[in-house]
Each structure stands twice: as structure tokens, then as C-alpha cells.
């Protein structure tokens, strides 16, 4: 698990393990967090071996993101595409 909390964001990147009915152990990486800085315009990660922009969900209580199968690093970009922060390797 990798976690970051600062004035910009609070993010967590974890790998969940579960056992299938056949007894095999599967791993599912998940990225989740809240964006505190309005200058963060995009969140990216590798999803299924491809770089993907993760959807930002805006609610009355804040701006959030989550992505299943997200591998690091998770990057937080401004409107110019410059990395403001990152989580993971």
C-alpha cells in the first residue's frame, strides 16, 4: 500500500488479495482518493498496461477518484499536463 496526504490531495494505492472458488489467489490494484486542490485537472495511472486518465467525480462534498486495476505511479496533473504530485513508484 502507498498513501499520501497533503494540502493537495489524499490518495491511497492498495493491492487487494482474494481467493477464488478454485483456490487461486487474485490481486486487484485499486487507487482511490480525494482531490483538495482545484488546480488538479487530471489523474493518470497505468490501467491494464495502458496509460489512462482516471475519471474525477465531483460531488457537493468534494472531488474524488477511484480506479480498479490501476498501477503506479498515479500522477496528478494541472491543466497544462504538468505533474503536480504523484503517488507510488
Short mmCIF file of C-alpha atoms in Angstrom, two decimals:
data_model
loop_
_atom_site.label_atom_id
_atom_site.label_comp_id
_atom_site.label_asym_id
_atom_site.label_seq_id
_atom_site.Cartn_x
_atom_site.Cartn_y
_atom_site.Cartn_z
CA UNK A 1 0.00 0.00 0.00
CA UNK A 2 1.12 3.51 -0.79
CA UNK A 3 -0.61 6.50 0.77
CA UNK A 4 -0.11 10.24 0.50
CA UNK A 5 -1.88 13.03 2.36
CA UNK A 6 -1.04 16.70 1.99
CA UNK A 7 -2.69 20.04 1.19
CA UNK A 8 -3.25 18.95 -2.45
CA UNK A 9 -4.83 15.54 -2.02
CA UNK A 10 -5.32 12.40 -0.03
CA UNK A 11 -4.68 9.25 -2.05
CA UNK A 12 -4.26 5.56 -1.43
CA UNK A 13 -2.97 2.86 -3.75
CA UNK A 14 -3.52 -0.68 -2.47
CA UNK A 15 -3.47 -4.22 -3.81
CA UNK A 16 -6.36 -6.34 -2.59
CA UNK A 17 -5.91 -10.12 -2.46
CA UNK A 18 -8.77 -12.57 -2.62
CA UNK A 19 -9.19 -16.28 -3.12
CA UNK A 20 -11.32 -17.55 -5.99
CA UNK A 21 -13.66 -20.54 -5.76
CA UNK A 22 -10.90 -22.61 -7.37
CA UNK A 23 -8.45 -21.71 -4.59
CA UNK A 24 -6.32 -19.34 -6.66
CA UNK A 25 -5.25 -16.02 -5.17
CA UNK A 26 -6.04 -12.99 -7.32
CA UNK A 27 -4.66 -9.49 -6.89
CA UNK A 28 -6.58 -6.33 -7.72
CA UNK A 29 -4.75 -2.99 -7.51
CA UNK A 30 -7.01 -0.06 -6.61
CA UNK A 31 -6.34 3.68 -6.50
CA UNK A 32 -8.72 5.93 -4.54
CA UNK A 33 -8.60 9.41 -3.13
CA UNK A 34 -9.91 12.93 -2.67
CA UNK A 35 -8.56 15.97 -4.53
CA UNK A 36 -8.30 19.00 -2.25
CA UNK A 37 -6.61 21.33 -4.73
CA UNK A 38 -8.80 22.71 -7.54
CA UNK A 39 -5.69 23.08 -9.74
CA UNK A 40 -5.53 19.31 -10.16
CA UNK A 41 -7.19 18.88 -13.54
CA UNK A 42 -6.41 15.21 -14.25
CA UNK A 43 -5.32 11.99 -12.58
CA UNK A 44 -3.47 9.32 -14.59
CA UNK A 45 -2.26 5.77 -13.96
CA UNK A 46 -1.44 2.60 -15.86
CA UNK A 47 -4.61 0.54 -16.17
CA UNK A 48 -4.30 -2.89 -17.78
CA UNK A 49 -0.84 -1.90 -19.13
CA UNK A 50 -2.08 1.33 -20.76
CA UNK A 51 -1.80 4.92 -19.53
CA UNK A 52 -5.31 6.10 -18.65
CA UNK A 53 -6.85 9.29 -17.36
CA UNK A 54 -8.96 8.42 -14.32
CA UNK A 55 -12.40 10.00 -14.02
CA UNK A 56 -12.75 12.71 -11.38
CA UNK A 57 -16.10 12.56 -9.59
CA UNK A 58 -17.36 15.93 -8.35
CA UNK A 59 -19.93 15.98 -5.55
CA UNK A 60 -21.12 18.66 -3.11
CA UNK A 61 -18.70 17.19 -0.55
CA UNK A 62 -15.59 17.25 -2.79
CA UNK A 63 -13.74 15.85 -5.80
CA UNK A 64 -12.89 12.13 -5.75
CA UNK A 65 -11.32 9.49 -7.96
CA UNK A 66 -11.05 5.72 -7.95
CA UNK A 67 -9.79 3.16 -10.42
CA UNK A 68 -9.62 -0.62 -10.30
CA UNK A 69 -6.54 -2.25 -11.91
CA UNK A 70 -4.56 0.99 -11.52
CA UNK A 71 -0.80 0.52 -11.25
CA UNK A 72 1.60 3.22 -10.14
CA UNK A 73 2.66 5.77 -10.34
CA UNK A 74 -0.58 7.68 -10.04
CA UNK A 75 0.09 11.20 -11.31
CA UNK A 76 -1.85 14.36 -10.50
CA UNK A 77 -1.67 16.88 -13.34
CA UNK A 78 -2.55 20.55 -13.72
CA UNK A 79 -4.43 21.94 -16.74
CA UNK A 80 -1.14 22.18 -18.68
CA UNK A 81 -0.42 18.47 -18.16
CA UNK A 82 2.42 19.14 -15.69
CA UNK A 83 2.79 16.74 -12.77
CA UNK A 84 1.84 18.47 -9.50
CA UNK A 85 2.23 15.37 -7.32
CA UNK A 86 2.49 11.60 -7.63
CA UNK A 87 1.72 8.51 -5.58
CA UNK A 88 3.72 5.28 -5.95
CA UNK A 89 6.77 4.29 -7.89
#
